[in-house]
Short mmCIF file of C-alpha atoms in Angstrom, two decimals:
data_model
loop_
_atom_site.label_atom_id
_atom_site.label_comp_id
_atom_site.label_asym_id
_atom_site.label_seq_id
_atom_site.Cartn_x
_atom_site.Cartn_y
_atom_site.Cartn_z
CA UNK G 1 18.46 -6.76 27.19
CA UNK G 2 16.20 -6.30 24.22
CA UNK G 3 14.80 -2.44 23.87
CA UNK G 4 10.84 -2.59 24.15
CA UNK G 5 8.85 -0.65 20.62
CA UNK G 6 5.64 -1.12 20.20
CA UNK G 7 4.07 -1.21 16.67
CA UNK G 8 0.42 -0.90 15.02
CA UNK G 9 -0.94 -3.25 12.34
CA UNK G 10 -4.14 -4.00 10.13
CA UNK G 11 -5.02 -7.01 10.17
CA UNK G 12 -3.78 -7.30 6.24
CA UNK G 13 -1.18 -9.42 4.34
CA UNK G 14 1.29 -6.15 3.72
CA UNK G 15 1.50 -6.13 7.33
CA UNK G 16 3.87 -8.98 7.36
CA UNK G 17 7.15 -6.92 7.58
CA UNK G 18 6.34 -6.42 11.00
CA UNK G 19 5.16 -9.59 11.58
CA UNK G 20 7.85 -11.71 10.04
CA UNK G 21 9.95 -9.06 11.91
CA UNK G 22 9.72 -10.21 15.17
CA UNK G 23 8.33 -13.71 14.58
CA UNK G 24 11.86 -14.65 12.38
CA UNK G 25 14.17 -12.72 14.82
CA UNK G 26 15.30 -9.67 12.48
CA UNK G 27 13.75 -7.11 15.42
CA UNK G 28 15.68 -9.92 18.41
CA UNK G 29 18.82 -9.45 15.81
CA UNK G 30 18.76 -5.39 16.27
CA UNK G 31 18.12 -6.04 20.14
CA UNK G 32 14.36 -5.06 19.91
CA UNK G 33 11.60 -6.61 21.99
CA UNK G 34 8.84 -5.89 19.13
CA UNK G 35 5.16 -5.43 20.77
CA UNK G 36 2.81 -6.13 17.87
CA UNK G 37 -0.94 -4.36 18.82
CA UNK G 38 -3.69 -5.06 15.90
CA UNK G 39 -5.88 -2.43 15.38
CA UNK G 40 -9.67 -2.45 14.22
CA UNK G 41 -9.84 0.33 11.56
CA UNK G 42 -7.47 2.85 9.78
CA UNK G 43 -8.54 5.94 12.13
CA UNK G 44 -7.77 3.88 15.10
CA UNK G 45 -4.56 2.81 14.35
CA UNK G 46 -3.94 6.41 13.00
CA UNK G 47 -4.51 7.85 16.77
CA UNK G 48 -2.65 4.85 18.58
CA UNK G 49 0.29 6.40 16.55
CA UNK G 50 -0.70 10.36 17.29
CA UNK G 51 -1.29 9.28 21.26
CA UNK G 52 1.88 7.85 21.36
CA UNK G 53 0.11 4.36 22.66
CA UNK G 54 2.44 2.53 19.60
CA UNK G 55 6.08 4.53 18.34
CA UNK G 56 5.35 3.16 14.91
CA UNK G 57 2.84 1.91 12.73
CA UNK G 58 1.88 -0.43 9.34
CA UNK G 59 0.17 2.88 8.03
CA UNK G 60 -1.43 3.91 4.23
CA UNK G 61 0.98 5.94 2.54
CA UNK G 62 -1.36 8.85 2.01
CA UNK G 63 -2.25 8.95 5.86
CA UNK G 64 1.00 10.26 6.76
CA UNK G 65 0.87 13.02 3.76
CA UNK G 66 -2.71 13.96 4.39
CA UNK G 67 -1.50 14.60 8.09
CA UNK G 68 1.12 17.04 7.09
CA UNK G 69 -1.74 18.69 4.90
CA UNK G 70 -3.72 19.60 7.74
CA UNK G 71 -6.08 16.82 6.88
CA UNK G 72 -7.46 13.41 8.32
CA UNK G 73 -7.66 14.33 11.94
CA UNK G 74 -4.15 13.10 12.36
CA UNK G 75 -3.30 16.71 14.82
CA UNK G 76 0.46 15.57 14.58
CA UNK G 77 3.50 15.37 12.49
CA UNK G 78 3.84 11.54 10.89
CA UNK G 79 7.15 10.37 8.73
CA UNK G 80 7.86 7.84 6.56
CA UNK G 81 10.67 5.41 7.09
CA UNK G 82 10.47 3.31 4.66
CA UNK G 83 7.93 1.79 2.12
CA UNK G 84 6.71 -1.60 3.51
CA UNK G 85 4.91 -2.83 0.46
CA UNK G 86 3.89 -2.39 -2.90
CA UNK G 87 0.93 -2.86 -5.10
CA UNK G 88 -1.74 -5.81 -2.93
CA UNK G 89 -5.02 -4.19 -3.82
CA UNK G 90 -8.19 -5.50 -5.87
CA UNK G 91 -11.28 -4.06 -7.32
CA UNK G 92 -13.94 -6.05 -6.75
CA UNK G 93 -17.61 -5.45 -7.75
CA UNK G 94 -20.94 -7.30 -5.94
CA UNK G 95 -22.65 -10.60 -7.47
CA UNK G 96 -25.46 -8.77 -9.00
CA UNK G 97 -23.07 -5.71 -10.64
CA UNK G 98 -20.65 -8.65 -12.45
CA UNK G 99 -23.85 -10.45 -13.94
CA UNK G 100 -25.36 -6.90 -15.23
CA UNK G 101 -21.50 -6.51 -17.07
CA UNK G 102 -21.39 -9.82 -18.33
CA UNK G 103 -24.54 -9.52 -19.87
CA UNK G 104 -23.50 -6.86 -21.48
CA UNK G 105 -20.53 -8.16 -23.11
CA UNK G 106 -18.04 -7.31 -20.57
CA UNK G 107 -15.35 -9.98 -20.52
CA UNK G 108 -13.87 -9.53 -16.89
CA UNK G 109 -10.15 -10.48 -18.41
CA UNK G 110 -8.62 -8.46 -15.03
CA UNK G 111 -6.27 -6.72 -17.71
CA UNK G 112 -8.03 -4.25 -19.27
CA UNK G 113 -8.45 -0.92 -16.76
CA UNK G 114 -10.01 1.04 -19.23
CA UNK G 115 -12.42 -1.32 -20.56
CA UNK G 116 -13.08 -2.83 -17.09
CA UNK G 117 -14.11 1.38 -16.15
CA UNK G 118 -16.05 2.01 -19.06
CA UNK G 119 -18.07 -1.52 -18.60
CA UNK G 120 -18.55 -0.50 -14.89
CA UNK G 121 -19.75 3.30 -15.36
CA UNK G 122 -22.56 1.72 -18.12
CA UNK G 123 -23.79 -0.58 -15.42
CA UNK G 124 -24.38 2.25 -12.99
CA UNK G 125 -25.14 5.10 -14.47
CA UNK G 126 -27.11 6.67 -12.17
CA UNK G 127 -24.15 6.65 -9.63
CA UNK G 128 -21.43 4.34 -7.98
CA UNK G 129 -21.22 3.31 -4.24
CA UNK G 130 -17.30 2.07 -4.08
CA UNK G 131 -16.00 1.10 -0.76
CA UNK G 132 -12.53 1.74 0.33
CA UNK G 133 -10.72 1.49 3.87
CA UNK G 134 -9.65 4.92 4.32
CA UNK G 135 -10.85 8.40 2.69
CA UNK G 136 -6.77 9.06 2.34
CA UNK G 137 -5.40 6.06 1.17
CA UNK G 138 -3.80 4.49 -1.92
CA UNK G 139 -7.23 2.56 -2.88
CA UNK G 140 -8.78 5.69 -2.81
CA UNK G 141 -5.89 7.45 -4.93
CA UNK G 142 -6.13 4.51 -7.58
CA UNK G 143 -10.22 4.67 -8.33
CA UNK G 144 -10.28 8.38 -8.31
CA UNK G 145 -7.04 8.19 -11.32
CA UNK G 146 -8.71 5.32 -12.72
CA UNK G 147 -12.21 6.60 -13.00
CA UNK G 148 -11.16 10.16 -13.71
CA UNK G 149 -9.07 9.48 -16.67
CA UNK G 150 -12.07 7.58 -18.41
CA UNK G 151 -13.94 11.35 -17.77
CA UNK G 152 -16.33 10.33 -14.52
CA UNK G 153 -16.80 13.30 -12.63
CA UNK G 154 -14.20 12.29 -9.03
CA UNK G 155 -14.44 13.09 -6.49
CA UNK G 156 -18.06 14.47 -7.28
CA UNK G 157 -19.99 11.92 -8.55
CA UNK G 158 -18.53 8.95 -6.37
CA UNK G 159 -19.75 7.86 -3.03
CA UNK G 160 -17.05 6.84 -1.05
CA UNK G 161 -17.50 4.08 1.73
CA UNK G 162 -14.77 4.02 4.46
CA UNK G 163 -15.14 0.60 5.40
CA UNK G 164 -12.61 -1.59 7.38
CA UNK G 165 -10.47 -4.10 5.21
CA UNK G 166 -12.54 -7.12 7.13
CA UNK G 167 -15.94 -5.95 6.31
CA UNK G 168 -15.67 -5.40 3.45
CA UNK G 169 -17.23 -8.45 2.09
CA UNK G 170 -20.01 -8.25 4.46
CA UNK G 171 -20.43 -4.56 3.25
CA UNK G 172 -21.16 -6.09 -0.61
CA UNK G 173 -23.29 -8.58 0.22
CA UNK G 174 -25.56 -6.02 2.53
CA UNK G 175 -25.31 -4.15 -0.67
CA UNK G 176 -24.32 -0.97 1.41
CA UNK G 177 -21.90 -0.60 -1.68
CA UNK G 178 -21.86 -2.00 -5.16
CA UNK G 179 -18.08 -2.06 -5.53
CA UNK G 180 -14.84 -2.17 -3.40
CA UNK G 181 -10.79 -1.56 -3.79
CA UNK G 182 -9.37 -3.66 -0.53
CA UNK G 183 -5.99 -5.27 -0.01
CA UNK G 184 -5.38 -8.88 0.22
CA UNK G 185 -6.36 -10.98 1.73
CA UNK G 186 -10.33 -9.07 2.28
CA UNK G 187 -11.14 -9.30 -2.00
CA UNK G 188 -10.09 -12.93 -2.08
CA UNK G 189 -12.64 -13.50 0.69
CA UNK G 190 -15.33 -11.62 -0.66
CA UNK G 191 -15.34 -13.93 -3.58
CA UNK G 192 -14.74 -17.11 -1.28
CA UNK G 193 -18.75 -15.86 0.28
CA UNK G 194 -20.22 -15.38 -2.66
CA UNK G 195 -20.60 -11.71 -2.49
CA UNK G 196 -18.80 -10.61 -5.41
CA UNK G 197 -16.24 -10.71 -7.79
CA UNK G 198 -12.82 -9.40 -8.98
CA UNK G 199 -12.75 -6.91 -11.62
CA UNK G 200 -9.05 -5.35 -11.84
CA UNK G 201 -5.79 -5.83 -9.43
CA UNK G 202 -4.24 -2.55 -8.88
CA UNK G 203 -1.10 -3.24 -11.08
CA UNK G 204 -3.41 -2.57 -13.67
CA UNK G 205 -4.54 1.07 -13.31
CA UNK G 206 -0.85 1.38 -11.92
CA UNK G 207 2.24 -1.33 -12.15
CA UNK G 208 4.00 -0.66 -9.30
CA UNK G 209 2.36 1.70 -6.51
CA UNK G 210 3.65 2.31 -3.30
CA UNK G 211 1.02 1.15 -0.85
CA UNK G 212 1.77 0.72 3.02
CA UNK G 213 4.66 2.53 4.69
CA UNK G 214 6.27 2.35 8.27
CA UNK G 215 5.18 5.40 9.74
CA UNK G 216 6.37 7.51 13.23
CA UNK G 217 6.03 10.10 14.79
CA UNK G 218 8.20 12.99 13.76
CA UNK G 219 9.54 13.95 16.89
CA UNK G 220 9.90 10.39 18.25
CA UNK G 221 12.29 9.86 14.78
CA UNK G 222 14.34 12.93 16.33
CA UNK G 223 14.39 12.24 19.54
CA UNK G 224 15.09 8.38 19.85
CA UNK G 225 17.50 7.99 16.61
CA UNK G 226 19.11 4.47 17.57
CA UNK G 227 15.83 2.58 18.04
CA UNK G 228 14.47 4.62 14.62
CA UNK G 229 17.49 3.01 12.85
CA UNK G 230 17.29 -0.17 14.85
CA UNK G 231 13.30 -0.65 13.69
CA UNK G 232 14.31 -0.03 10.15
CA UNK G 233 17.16 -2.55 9.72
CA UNK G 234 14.97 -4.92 11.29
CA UNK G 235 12.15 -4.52 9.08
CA UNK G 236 14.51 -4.26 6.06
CA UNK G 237 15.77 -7.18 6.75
CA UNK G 238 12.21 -8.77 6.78
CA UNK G 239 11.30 -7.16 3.01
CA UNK G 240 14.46 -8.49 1.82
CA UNK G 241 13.13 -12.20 3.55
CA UNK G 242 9.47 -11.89 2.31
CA UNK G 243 11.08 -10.80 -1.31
CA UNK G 244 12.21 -14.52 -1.76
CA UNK G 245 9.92 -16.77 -3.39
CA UNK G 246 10.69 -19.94 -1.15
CA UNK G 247 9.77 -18.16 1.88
CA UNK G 248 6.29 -17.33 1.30
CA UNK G 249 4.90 -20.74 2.73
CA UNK G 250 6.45 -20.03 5.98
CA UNK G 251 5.44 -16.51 5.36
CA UNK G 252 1.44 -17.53 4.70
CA UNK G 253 1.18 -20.16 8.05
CA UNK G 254 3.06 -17.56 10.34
CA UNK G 255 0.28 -14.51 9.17
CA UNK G 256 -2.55 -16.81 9.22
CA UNK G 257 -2.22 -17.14 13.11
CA UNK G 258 -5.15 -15.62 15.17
CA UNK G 259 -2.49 -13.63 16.65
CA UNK G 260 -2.47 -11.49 12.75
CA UNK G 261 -4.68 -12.22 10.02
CA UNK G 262 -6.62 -15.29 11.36
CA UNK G 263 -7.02 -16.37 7.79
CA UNK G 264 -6.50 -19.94 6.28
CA UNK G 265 -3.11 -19.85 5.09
CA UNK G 266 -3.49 -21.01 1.33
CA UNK G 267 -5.61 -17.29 0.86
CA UNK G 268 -2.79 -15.71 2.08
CA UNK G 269 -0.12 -17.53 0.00
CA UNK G 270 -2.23 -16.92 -3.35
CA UNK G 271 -2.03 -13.63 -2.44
CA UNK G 272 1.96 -13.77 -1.92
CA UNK G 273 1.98 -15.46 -4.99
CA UNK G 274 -0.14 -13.28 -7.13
CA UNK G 275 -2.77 -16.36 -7.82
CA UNK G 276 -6.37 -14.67 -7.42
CA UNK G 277 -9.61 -16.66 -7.72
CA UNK G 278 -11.61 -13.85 -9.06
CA UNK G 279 -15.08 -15.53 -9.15
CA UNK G 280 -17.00 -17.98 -7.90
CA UNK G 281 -16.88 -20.66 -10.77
CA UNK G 282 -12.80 -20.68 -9.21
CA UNK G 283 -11.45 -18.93 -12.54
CA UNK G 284 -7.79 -17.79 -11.55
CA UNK G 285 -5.50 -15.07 -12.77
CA UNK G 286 -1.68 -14.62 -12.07
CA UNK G 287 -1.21 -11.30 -11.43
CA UNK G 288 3.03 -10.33 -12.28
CA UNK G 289 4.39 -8.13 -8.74
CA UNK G 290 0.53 -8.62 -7.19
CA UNK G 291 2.28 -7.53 -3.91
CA UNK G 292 5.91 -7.30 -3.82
CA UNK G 293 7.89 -6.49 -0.97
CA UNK G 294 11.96 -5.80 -2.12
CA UNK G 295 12.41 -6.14 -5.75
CA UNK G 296 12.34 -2.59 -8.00
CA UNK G 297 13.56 -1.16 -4.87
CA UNK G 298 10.18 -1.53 -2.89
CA UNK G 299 11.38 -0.31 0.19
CA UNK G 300 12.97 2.99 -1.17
CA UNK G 301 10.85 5.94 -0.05
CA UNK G 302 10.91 8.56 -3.17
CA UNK G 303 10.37 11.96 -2.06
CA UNK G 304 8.62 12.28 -5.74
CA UNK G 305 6.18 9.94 -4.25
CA UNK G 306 5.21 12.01 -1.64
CA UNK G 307 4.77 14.70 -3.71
CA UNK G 308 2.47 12.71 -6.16
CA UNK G 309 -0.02 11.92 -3.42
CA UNK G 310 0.13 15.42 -2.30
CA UNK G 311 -0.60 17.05 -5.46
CA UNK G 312 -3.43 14.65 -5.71
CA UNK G 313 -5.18 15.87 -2.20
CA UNK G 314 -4.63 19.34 -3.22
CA UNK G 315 -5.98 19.12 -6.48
CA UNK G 316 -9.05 17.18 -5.29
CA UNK G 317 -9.55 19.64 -2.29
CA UNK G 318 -8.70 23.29 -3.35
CA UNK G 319 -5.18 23.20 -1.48
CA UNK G 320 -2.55 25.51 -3.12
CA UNK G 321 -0.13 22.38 -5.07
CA UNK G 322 2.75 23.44 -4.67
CA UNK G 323 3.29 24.11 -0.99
CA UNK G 324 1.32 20.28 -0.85
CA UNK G 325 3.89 18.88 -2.57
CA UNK G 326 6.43 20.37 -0.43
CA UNK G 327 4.92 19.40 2.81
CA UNK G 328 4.21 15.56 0.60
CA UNK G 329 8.44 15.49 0.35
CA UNK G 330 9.11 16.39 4.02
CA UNK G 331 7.05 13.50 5.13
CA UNK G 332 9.12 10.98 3.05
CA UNK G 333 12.03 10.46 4.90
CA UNK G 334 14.62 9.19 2.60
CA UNK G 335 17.83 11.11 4.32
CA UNK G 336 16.62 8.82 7.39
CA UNK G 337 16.64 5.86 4.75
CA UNK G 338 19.92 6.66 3.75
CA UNK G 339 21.39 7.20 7.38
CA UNK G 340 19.75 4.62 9.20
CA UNK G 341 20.38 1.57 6.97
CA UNK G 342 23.90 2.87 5.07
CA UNK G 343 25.25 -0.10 7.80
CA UNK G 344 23.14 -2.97 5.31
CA UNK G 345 23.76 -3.93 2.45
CA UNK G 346 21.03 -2.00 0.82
CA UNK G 347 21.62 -0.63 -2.57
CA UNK G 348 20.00 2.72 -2.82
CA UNK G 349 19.32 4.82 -6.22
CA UNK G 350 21.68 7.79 -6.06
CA UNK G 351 18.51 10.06 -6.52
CA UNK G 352 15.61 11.25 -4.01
CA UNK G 353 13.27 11.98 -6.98
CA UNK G 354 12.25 10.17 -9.96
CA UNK G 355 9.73 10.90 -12.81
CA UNK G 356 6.34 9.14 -11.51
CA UNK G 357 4.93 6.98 -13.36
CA UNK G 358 7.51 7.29 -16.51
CA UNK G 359 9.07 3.64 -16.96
CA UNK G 360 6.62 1.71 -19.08
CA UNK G 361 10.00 -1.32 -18.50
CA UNK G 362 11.99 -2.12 -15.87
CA UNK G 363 15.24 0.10 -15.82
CA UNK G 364 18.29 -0.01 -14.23
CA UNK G 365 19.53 3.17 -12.29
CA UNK G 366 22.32 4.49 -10.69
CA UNK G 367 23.68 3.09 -7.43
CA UNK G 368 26.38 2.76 -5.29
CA UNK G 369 26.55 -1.30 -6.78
CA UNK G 370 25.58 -0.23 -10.30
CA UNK G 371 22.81 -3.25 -9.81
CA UNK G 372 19.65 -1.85 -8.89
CA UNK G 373 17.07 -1.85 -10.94
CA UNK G 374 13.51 0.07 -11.11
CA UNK G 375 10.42 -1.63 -11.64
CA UNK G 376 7.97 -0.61 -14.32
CA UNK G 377 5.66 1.81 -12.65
CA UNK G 378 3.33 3.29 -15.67
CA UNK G 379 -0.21 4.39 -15.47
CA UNK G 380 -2.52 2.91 -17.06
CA UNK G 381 -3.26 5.90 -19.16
CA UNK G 382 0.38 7.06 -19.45
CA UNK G 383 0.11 9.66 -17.03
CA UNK G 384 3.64 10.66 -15.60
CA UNK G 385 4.26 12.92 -12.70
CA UNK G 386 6.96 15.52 -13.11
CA UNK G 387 8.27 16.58 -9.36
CA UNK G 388 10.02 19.49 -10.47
CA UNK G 389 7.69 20.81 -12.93
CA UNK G 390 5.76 24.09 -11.51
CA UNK G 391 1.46 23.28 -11.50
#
């Protein structure tokens, strides 16, 4: 007899590990009855976890981090298990805000980061209102790097919206903010209404950032170790699935059911297939690794990674850096990785920690197969994070 678990999702196209999890058997496989519960907002989904109403949870990877940093109203200790997507999110701006950049001379070629910033700051000068879905969260780590390495004055000078991932395109056209960073399938749809357009993807203030993670509790992880492995296998086994091209069809009409993302199915698969319509005149960009799920070893979570978005917090809020990026390591739980899914045939880098940001190429590394290969995961502005250097 299957083992109930119970899991939290946003109603986003990164949740599909979970989905395709239990809707393609991988969860049945590991002898898991998967309860899938959809949650309305970020905070809510963060306290289903803390309550212990859900064991695990499609989660932002900063929640988890700002948790352990005493911040977010989390009140509990959150791990990551694994990383359950990477890159999905787009900046888009409203109607109004693309016209006053086009007029003046802006070329919205969804390439550029630093031209698309500078173009944006001269159309608002007296101030941006950006929406985002969560204050900790990786849309909110990739504006504040993006803005503040072209010298705007972040967190300061930025109002920051929390908004939830579906209203966010009701959010620009109320114009209660002038600009949004929102995964897929919510920027897509804001251009399908008319109420704005798409200025960058994410890849391009950074190529490959880790975005949502499968996040517990801490002391569930210890004290229930065989369902903690059992849950990642399954949803392992699901990245590996989504990671092949001919799948994401199947992929796109099993999240568009009301059940997840109640979304017509051909917005999902341009987002699996990193084809965005980025304005209303239907001009389309292909976007290289828009949202990948498996390749560049997507699933791996870097203890380096942790400690990136943990220096970040700290720097922004007066925390002392180094004991944040201690506390941002802890909460990445790649010895659990290691453990719990050394029974797959998952090829693992033989290192915890990695240089941030430093391969401007895809690069292989060293592994147990000698196969695996890093994706390209440069900044924009060539910033590279250094986990053992002292701040």
């Amino acid at each position: 007899m299957s083992a109930p678990l119970s899991a939290g999702f946003i109603p986003l196209v990164d949740a599909a590990p979970l989905v395709i999890a239990r809707e393609i058997g991988f969860a049945e496989e590991e002898g898991l009855a998967l309860d899938l519960r959809p949650a309305a907002s970020w905070a809510t989904l963060r306290d289903m976890v803390s309550h212990g109403q859900v064991e695990a949870a499609h989660m932002l990877a900063p929640m988890p981090v700002a948790s352990a940093l005493g911040l977010g109203g989390a009140g509990v200790r959150l791990d990551v298990l694994q990383v359950l997507s990477v890159n999905g999110n787009a900046i888009g701006v409203s109607t109004a805000l693309a016209e006053v950049m086009r007029a003046a001379g802006h070329s919205f070629d969804f390439a550029d980061a630093a031209a698309a910033g500078r173009a944006l700051l001269a159309a608002r000068p007296e101030g941006l209102r950006i929406g985002v879905p969560f204050p900790f969260s990786g849309h909110a780590e990739l504006l504040y790097h993006w803005l503040g390495a072209l010298g705007f004055a972040v967190p300061q000078a930025l109002s920051v919206h929390t908004v939830p991932p579906p209203l966010m395109a009701d959010a620009l056209a109320a114009g209660e903010v002038d600009a949004f960073c929102v995964g897929a399938p919510w920027g897509t749809l804001a251009v399908e209404s008319g109420a704005g357009e798409l200025l960058l993807p994410g890849t391009a203030i950074r190529r490959f950032a880790p975005e949502k993670v499968l996040a517990v509790r801490h002391d569930w992880a210890d004290a229930e170790p065989e369902l903690t492995g059992r849950l990642m296998r399954a949803i392992w086994r699901a990245n590996r699935w989504l990671g092949q091209p001919q799948n994401r069809t199947t992929a796109s009409e099993i999240l568009a059911r009301s059940a997840y993302l109640d979304t017509p199915a051909e917005l999902i698969e341009r987002a699996l297939s990193g084809r965005l319509i980025v304005s209303q005149k239907g001009d389309m960009r292909t976007v290289p690794r828009y949202l990948e799920f498996f390749e560049g070893a997507a699933t791996f979570p870097w203890r380096s990674t942790g400690a990136l978005i943990a220096d970040r917090i700290a720097a922004r809020t007066g925390l002392d850096r180094p004991a944040a990026q201690a506390e941002g390591r802890r909460v990445f739980r790649s010895d659990l990785y290691r453990h719990h899914l050394a029974r797959t045939t998952a090829d693992m880098p033989g290192a915890s920690e990695r240089l941030e940001g430093a391969l401007a190429e895809d690069a292989p590394v060293a592994s147990p197969s000698g196969r695996l290969t890093l994706a390209a995961d440069s900044f924009f502005d060539g910033f590279i994070f250094d986990p053992q250097r002292k701040t």
